[in-house]
């Protein structure tokens, strides 16, 4: 069944960039697709990402989780190491 309206006037994925492209491609090719969207503020969205992956894992049970809670058990991408840190030597510009 169609849960959301389909077509060029459809406005439910406004400003979602990649999600909208994936959705449009899936509709065009008639490939079933599930999109999970979380609304986030600007800034540090690492906790949002961890919460989303935790919810998905709880639903699909892809990775066993410790009894302490799963938010601390995920391995983050290496690119996150410099996300909020100072990635350059400030003395180069003084």
N, CA, C and O atoms as a GROMACS GRO file, in nm:
protein
  376
    1UNK      N    1   0.083  -0.120   0.000
    1UNK     CA    2   0.000   0.000   0.000
    1UNK      C    3   0.086   0.125   0.000
    1UNK      O    4   0.199   0.124   0.050
    2UNK      N    5   0.035   0.231  -0.056
    2UNK     CA    6   0.104   0.359  -0.053
    2UNK      C    7   0.073   0.430   0.077
    2UNK      O    8  -0.043   0.459   0.108
    3UNK      N    9   0.177   0.458   0.154
    3UNK     CA   10   0.158   0.526   0.281
    3UNK      C   11   0.173   0.676   0.267
    3UNK      O   12   0.117   0.752   0.345
    4UNK      N   13   0.249   0.720   0.166
    4UNK     CA   14   0.274   0.861   0.146
    4UNK      C   15   0.240   0.897   0.002
    4UNK      O   16   0.251   0.813  -0.087
    5UNK      N   17   0.199   1.020  -0.022
    5UNK     CA   18   0.167   1.060  -0.160
    5UNK      C   19   0.292   1.060  -0.247
    5UNK      O   20   0.401   1.092  -0.201
    6UNK      N   21   0.274   1.023  -0.372
    6UNK     CA   22   0.384   1.015  -0.466
    6UNK      C   23   0.360   1.114  -0.578
    6UNK      O   24   0.246   1.131  -0.623
    7UNK      N   25   0.465   1.179  -0.623
    7UNK     CA   26   0.452   1.270  -0.736
    7UNK      C   27   0.532   1.396  -0.717
    7UNK      O   28   0.587   1.420  -0.610
    8UNK      N   29   0.538   1.479  -0.821
    8UNK     CA   30   0.620   1.600  -0.815
    8UNK      C   31   0.569   1.702  -0.714
    8UNK      O   32   0.647   1.786  -0.668
    9UNK      N   33   0.442   1.697  -0.678
    9UNK     CA   34   0.388   1.793  -0.581
    9UNK      C   35   0.404   1.745  -0.437
    9UNK      O   36   0.367   1.815  -0.343
   10UNK      N   37   0.459   1.628  -0.421
   10UNK     CA   38   0.476   1.569  -0.288
   10UNK      C   39   0.582   1.649  -0.212
   10UNK      O   40   0.692   1.672  -0.264
   11UNK      N   41   0.551   1.691  -0.090
   11UNK     CA   42   0.640   1.781  -0.017
   11UNK      C   43   0.683   1.725   0.117
   11UNK      O   44   0.728   1.801   0.203
   12UNK      N   45   0.672   1.594   0.139
   12UNK     CA   46   0.700   1.541   0.271
   12UNK      C   47   0.847   1.519   0.300
   12UNK      O   48   0.882   1.494   0.415
   13UNK      N   49   0.935   1.530   0.200
   13UNK     CA   50   1.078   1.514   0.224
   13UNK      C   51   1.155   1.642   0.189
   13UNK      O   52   1.269   1.636   0.144
   14UNK      N   53   1.094   1.754   0.211
   14UNK     CA   54   1.160   1.881   0.180
   14UNK      C   55   1.289   1.895   0.260
   14UNK      O   56   1.294   1.862   0.378
   15UNK      N   57   1.393   1.944   0.196
   15UNK     CA   58   1.524   1.968   0.258
   15UNK      C   59   1.588   1.842   0.314
   15UNK      O   60   1.664   1.850   0.411
   16UNK      N   61   1.560   1.728   0.256
   16UNK     CA   62   1.622   1.605   0.306
   16UNK      C   63   1.723   1.548   0.208
   16UNK      O   64   1.768   1.434   0.225
   17UNK      N   65   1.759   1.622   0.107
   17UNK     CA   66   1.864   1.593   0.008
   17UNK      C   67   1.870   1.446  -0.034
   17UNK      O   68   1.796   1.404  -0.122
   18UNK      N   69   1.957   1.370   0.027
   18UNK     CA   70   1.980   1.232  -0.017
   18UNK      C   71   1.856   1.145  -0.002
   18UNK      O   72   1.828   1.062  -0.088
   19UNK      N   73   1.781   1.164   0.104
   19UNK     CA   74   1.660   1.085   0.124
   19UNK      C   75   1.561   1.106   0.010
   19UNK      O   76   1.501   1.012  -0.040
   20UNK      N   77   1.545   1.232  -0.030
   20UNK     CA   78   1.451   1.260  -0.139
   20UNK      C   79   1.499   1.198  -0.269
   20UNK      O   80   1.418   1.144  -0.344
   21UNK      N   81   1.631   1.203  -0.297
   21UNK     CA   82   1.685   1.142  -0.418
   21UNK      C   83   1.663   0.990  -0.417
   21UNK      O   84   1.624   0.932  -0.518
   22UNK      N   85   1.689   0.927  -0.302
   22UNK     CA   86   1.668   0.782  -0.291
   22UNK      C   87   1.520   0.747  -0.309
   22UNK      O   88   1.486   0.650  -0.378
   23UNK      N   89   1.433   0.826  -0.247
   23UNK     CA   90   1.290   0.801  -0.259
   23UNK      C   91   1.244   0.814  -0.404
   23UNK      O   92   1.172   0.727  -0.454
   24UNK      N   93   1.284   0.922  -0.471
   24UNK     CA   94   1.245   0.942  -0.610
   24UNK      C   95   1.296   0.829  -0.700
   24UNK      O   96   1.224   0.783  -0.789
   25UNK      N   97   1.419   0.785  -0.677
   25UNK     CA   98   1.475   0.675  -0.756
   25UNK      C   99   1.398   0.545  -0.730
   25UNK      O  100   1.373   0.468  -0.823
   26UNK      N  101   1.361   0.521  -0.605
   26UNK     CA  102   1.286   0.400  -0.572
   26UNK      C  103   1.148   0.402  -0.635
   26UNK      O  104   1.101   0.299  -0.685
   27UNK      N  105   1.082   0.516  -0.634
   27UNK     CA  106   0.951   0.527  -0.696
   27UNK      C  107   0.963   0.504  -0.847
   27UNK      O  108   0.882   0.432  -0.906
   28UNK      N  109   1.064   0.566  -0.908
   28UNK     CA  110   1.083   0.554  -1.053
   28UNK      C  111   1.112   0.410  -1.094
   28UNK      O  112   1.059   0.362  -1.194
   29UNK      N  113   1.194   0.340  -1.016
   29UNK     CA  114   1.232   0.202  -1.049
   29UNK      C  115   1.140   0.098  -0.987
   29UNK      O  116   1.156  -0.022  -1.010
   30UNK      N  117   1.043   0.145  -0.907
   30UNK     CA  118   0.948   0.056  -0.838
   30UNK      C  119   1.018  -0.043  -0.745
   30UNK      O  120   0.979  -0.159  -0.735
   31UNK      N  121   1.122   0.006  -0.678
   31UNK     CA  122   1.196  -0.074  -0.579
   31UNK      C  123   1.142  -0.038  -0.441
   31UNK      O  124   1.134   0.079  -0.406
   32UNK      N  125   1.104  -0.139  -0.362
   32UNK     CA  126   1.055  -0.110  -0.226
   32UNK      C  127   1.165  -0.041  -0.144
   32UNK      O  128   1.282  -0.076  -0.155
   33UNK      N  129   1.126   0.056  -0.064
   33UNK     CA  130   1.224   0.134   0.011
   33UNK      C  131   1.165   0.175   0.145
   33UNK      O  132   1.047   0.209   0.155
   34UNK      N  133   1.248   0.170   0.247
   34UNK     CA  134   1.212   0.222   0.379
   34UNK      C  135   1.314   0.330   0.412
   34UNK      O  136   1.435   0.305   0.408
   35UNK      N  137   1.267   0.449   0.443
   35UNK     CA  138   1.354   0.559   0.483
   35UNK      C  139   1.328   0.591   0.630
   35UNK      O  140   1.214   0.606   0.672
   36UNK      N  141   1.434   0.602   0.706
   36UNK     CA  142   1.423   0.644   0.845
   36UNK      C  143   1.477   0.786   0.854
   36UNK      O  144   1.590   0.812   0.814
   37UNK      N  145   1.397   0.875   0.903
   37UNK     CA  146   1.435   1.016   0.910
   37UNK      C  147   1.428   1.063   1.054
   37UNK      O  148   1.333   1.034   1.126
   38UNK      N  149   1.530   1.136   1.094
   38UNK     CA  150   1.531   1.197   1.227
   38UNK      C  151   1.559   1.345   1.210
   38UNK      O  152   1.654   1.383   1.141
   39UNK      N  153   1.479   1.426   1.271
   39UNK     CA  154   1.499   1.570   1.264
   39UNK      C  155   1.604   1.610   1.365
   39UNK      O  156   1.594   1.578   1.484
   40UNK      N  157   1.707   1.680   1.318
   40UNK     CA  158   1.819   1.719   1.403
   40UNK      C  159   1.844   1.869   1.393
   40UNK      O  160   1.811   1.933   1.293
   41UNK      N  161   1.902   1.923   1.497
   41UNK     CA  162   1.943   2.063   1.498
   41UNK      C  163   2.084   2.072   1.440
   41UNK      O  164   2.152   1.970   1.426
   42UNK      N  165   2.127   2.192   1.408
   42UNK     CA  166   2.265   2.211   1.364
   42UNK      C  167   2.358   2.185   1.481
   42UNK      O  168   2.321   2.201   1.597
   43UNK      N  169   2.481   2.144   1.448
   43UNK     CA  170   2.580   2.122   1.553
   43UNK      C  171   2.613   1.975   1.566
   43UNK      O  172   2.614   1.901   1.468
   44UNK      N  173   2.639   1.933   1.687
   44UNK     CA  174   2.681   1.796   1.714
   44UNK      C  175   2.561   1.703   1.707
   44UNK      O  176   2.475   1.704   1.795
   45UNK      N  177   2.555   1.622   1.602
   45UNK     CA  178   2.445   1.526   1.585
   45UNK      C  179   2.487   1.382   1.613
   45UNK      O  180   2.415   1.288   1.578
   46UNK      N  181   2.602   1.366   1.676
   46UNK     CA  182   2.649   1.232   1.709
   46UNK      C  183   2.550   1.160   1.801
   46UNK      O  184   2.519   1.044   1.775
   47UNK      N  185   2.500   1.224   1.907
   47UNK     CA  186   2.401   1.155   1.991
   47UNK      C  187   2.274   1.116   1.913
   47UNK      O  188   2.215   1.012   1.938
   48UNK      N  189   2.233   1.201   1.818
   48UNK     CA  190   2.116   1.168   1.735
   48UNK      C  191   2.143   1.044   1.650
   48UNK      O  192   2.057   0.956   1.638
   49UNK      N  193   2.262   1.037   1.592
   49UNK     CA  194   2.299   0.922   1.509
   49UNK      C  195   2.303   0.794   1.593
   49UNK      O  196   2.255   0.690   1.550
   50UNK      N  197   2.361   0.803   1.711
   50UNK     CA  198   2.369   0.685   1.799
   50UNK      C  199   2.230   0.640   1.844
   50UNK      O  200   2.203   0.521   1.852
   51UNK      N  201   2.144   0.736   1.874
   51UNK     CA  202   2.008   0.701   1.914
   51UNK      C  203   1.933   0.632   1.800
   51UNK      O  204   1.862   0.534   1.822
   52UNK      N  205   1.949   0.684   1.677
   52UNK     CA  206   1.882   0.624   1.562
   52UNK      C  207   1.931   0.482   1.535
   52UNK      O  208   1.850   0.392   1.512
   53UNK      N  209   2.062   0.462   1.539
   53UNK     CA  210   2.114   0.328   1.515
   53UNK      C  211   2.073   0.233   1.628
   53UNK      O  212   2.052   0.114   1.605
   54UNK      N  213   2.061   0.286   1.748
   54UNK     CA  214   2.015   0.204   1.860
   54UNK      C  215   1.870   0.160   1.840
   54UNK      O  216   1.837   0.044   1.865
   55UNK      N  217   1.784   0.251   1.796
   55UNK     CA  218   1.644   0.217   1.771
   55UNK      C  219   1.632   0.113   1.659
   55UNK      O  220   1.558   0.016   1.672
   56UNK      N  221   1.707   0.134   1.550
   56UNK     CA  222   1.704   0.039   1.439
   56UNK      C  223   1.752  -0.098   1.486
   56UNK      O  224   1.692  -0.200   1.451
   57UNK      N  225   1.858  -0.101   1.564
   57UNK     CA  226   1.908  -0.230   1.613
   57UNK      C  227   1.808  -0.296   1.707
   57UNK      O  228   1.792  -0.418   1.704
   58UNK      N  229   1.741  -0.218   1.790
   58UNK     CA  230   1.640  -0.278   1.878
   58UNK      C  231   1.525  -0.339   1.799
   58UNK      O  232   1.470  -0.442   1.838
   59UNK      N  233   1.489  -0.275   1.688
   59UNK     CA  234   1.381  -0.328   1.605
   59UNK      C  235   1.423  -0.451   1.526
   59UNK      O  236   1.350  -0.551   1.521
   60UNK      N  237   1.540  -0.445   1.464
   60UNK     CA  238   1.584  -0.552   1.374
   60UNK      C  239   1.676  -0.654   1.440
   60UNK      O  240   1.701  -0.760   1.383
   61UNK      N  241   1.725  -0.624   1.559
   61UNK     CA  242   1.815  -0.713   1.634
   61UNK      C  243   1.931  -0.761   1.548
   61UNK      O  244   1.953  -0.881   1.532
   62UNK      N  245   2.005  -0.666   1.491
   62UNK     CA  246   2.118  -0.697   1.404
   62UNK      C  247   2.244  -0.728   1.482
   62UNK      O  248   2.324  -0.813   1.441
   63UNK      N  249   2.264  -0.658   1.594
   63UNK     CA  250   2.386  -0.674   1.675
   63UNK      C  251   2.344  -0.700   1.818
   63UNK      O  252   2.261  -0.627   1.872
   64UNK      N  253   2.401  -0.804   1.883
   64UNK     CA  254   2.369  -0.827   2.024
   64UNK      C  255   2.412  -0.706   2.108
   64UNK      O  256   2.514  -0.644   2.080
   65UNK      N  257   2.334  -0.675   2.211
   65UNK     CA  258   2.361  -0.556   2.291
   65UNK      C  259   2.388  -0.598   2.435
   65UNK      O  260   2.327  -0.692   2.486
   66UNK      N  261   2.480  -0.528   2.501
   66UNK     CA  262   2.508  -0.556   2.641
   66UNK      C  263   2.392  -0.513   2.728
   66UNK      O  264   2.306  -0.436   2.685
   67UNK      N  265   2.390  -0.562   2.851
   67UNK     CA  266   2.281  -0.526   2.942
   67UNK      C  267   2.290  -0.381   2.988
   67UNK      O  268   2.190  -0.326   3.035
   68UNK      N  269   2.406  -0.318   2.975
   68UNK     CA  270   2.424  -0.180   3.020
   68UNK      C  271   2.353  -0.080   2.930
   68UNK      O  272   2.336   0.036   2.968
   69UNK      N  273   2.312  -0.122   2.815
   69UNK     CA  274   2.257  -0.028   2.718
   69UNK      C  275   2.351  -0.024   2.598
   69UNK      O  276   2.471  -0.047   2.613
   70UNK      N  277   2.298   0.003   2.482
   70UNK     CA  278   2.376  -0.014   2.361
   70UNK      C  279   2.443   0.113   2.310
   70UNK      O  280   2.528   0.104   2.221
   71UNK      N  281   2.407   0.231   2.362
   71UNK     CA  282   2.462   0.353   2.304
   71UNK      C  283   2.614   0.358   2.308
   71UNK      O  284   2.675   0.420   2.221
   72UNK      N  285   2.675   0.296   2.406
   72UNK     CA  286   2.820   0.299   2.415
   72UNK      C  287   2.891   0.189   2.338
   72UNK      O  288   3.014   0.187   2.334
   73UNK      N  289   2.817   0.098   2.277
   73UNK     CA  290   2.884  -0.017   2.215
   73UNK      C  291   2.912   0.002   2.066
   73UNK      O  292   2.975  -0.084   2.005
   74UNK      N  293   2.870   0.112   2.006
   74UNK     CA  294   2.888   0.132   1.863
   74UNK      C  295   3.026   0.190   1.833
   74UNK      O  296   3.078   0.271   1.909
   75UNK      N  297   3.083   0.147   1.722
   75UNK     CA  298   3.210   0.202   1.675
   75UNK      C  299   3.178   0.312   1.576
   75UNK      O  300   3.111   0.288   1.475
   76UNK      N  301   3.224   0.432   1.604
   76UNK     CA  302   3.193   0.545   1.518
   76UNK      C  303   3.293   0.555   1.402
   76UNK      O  304   3.404   0.503   1.412
   77UNK      N  305   3.256   0.621   1.295
   77UNK     CA  306   3.349   0.641   1.183
   77UNK      C  307   3.469   0.724   1.227
   77UNK      O  308   3.457   0.810   1.314
   78UNK      N  309   3.583   0.699   1.167
   78UNK     CA  310   3.704   0.772   1.201
   78UNK      C  311   3.687   0.922   1.175
   78UNK      O  312   3.746   1.004   1.245
   79UNK      N  313   3.606   0.958   1.077
   79UNK     CA  314   3.585   1.099   1.045
   79UNK      C  315   3.523   1.176   1.162
   79UNK      O  316   3.537   1.298   1.168
   80UNK      N  317   3.457   1.108   1.254
   80UNK     CA  318   3.396   1.175   1.368
   80UNK      C  319   3.502   1.223   1.468
   80UNK      O  320   3.474   1.310   1.551
   81UNK      N  321   3.625   1.168   1.461
   81UNK     CA  322   3.728   1.206   1.557
   81UNK      C  323   3.763   1.354   1.547
   81UNK      O  324   3.798   1.415   1.648
   82UNK      N  325   3.755   1.411   1.430
   82UNK     CA  326   3.788   1.553   1.414
   82UNK      C  327   3.665   1.639   1.392
   82UNK      O  328   3.676   1.757   1.360
   83UNK      N  329   3.549   1.582   1.407
   83UNK     CA  330   3.426   1.655   1.381
   83UNK      C  331   3.412   1.779   1.469
   83UNK      O  332   3.378   1.886   1.420
   84UNK      N  333   3.437   1.764   1.596
   84UNK     CA  334   3.420   1.875   1.689
   84UNK      C  335   3.552   1.920   1.750
   84UNK      O  336   3.555   2.008   1.836
   85UNK      N  337   3.661   1.860   1.706
   85UNK     CA  338   3.794   1.897   1.757
   85UNK      C  339   3.857   1.998   1.664
   85UNK      O  340   3.805   2.026   1.556
   86UNK      N  341   3.968   2.052   1.705
   86UNK     CA  342   4.042   2.148   1.624
   86UNK      C  343   4.130   2.070   1.526
   86UNK      O  344   4.235   2.021   1.566
   87UNK      N  345   4.090   2.056   1.397
   87UNK     CA  346   4.162   1.969   1.304
   87UNK      C  347   4.288   2.030   1.243
   87UNK      O  348   4.356   1.963   1.165
   88UNK      N  349   4.320   2.156   1.276
   88UNK     CA  350   4.437   2.217   1.214
   88UNK      C  351   4.522   2.288   1.321
   88UNK      O  352   4.475   2.317   1.431
   89UNK      N  353   4.645   2.315   1.286
   89UNK     CA  354   4.738   2.381   1.375
   89UNK      C  355   4.714   2.532   1.367
   89UNK      O  356   4.743   2.594   1.264
   90UNK      N  357   4.662   2.591   1.473
   90UNK     CA  358   4.629   2.734   1.473
   90UNK      C  359   4.752   2.823   1.459
   90UNK      O  360   4.740   2.937   1.414
   91UNK      N  361   4.870   2.774   1.496
   91UNK     CA  362   4.989   2.858   1.487
   91UNK      C  363   5.026   2.889   1.342
   91UNK      O  364   5.103   2.981   1.317
   92UNK      N  365   4.974   2.814   1.248
   92UNK     CA  366   5.001   2.841   1.107
   92UNK      C  367   4.940   2.972   1.063
   92UNK      O  368   4.986   3.031   0.965
   93UNK      N  369   4.839   3.019   1.132
   93UNK     CA  370   4.766   3.138   1.091
   93UNK      C  371   4.785   3.258   1.183
   93UNK      O  372   4.710   3.355   1.175
   94UNK      N  373   4.885   3.253   1.270
   94UNK     CA  374   4.910   3.366   1.361
   94UNK      C  375   5.041   3.434   1.329
   94UNK      O  376   5.078   3.531   1.395
   0.00000   0.00000   0.00000
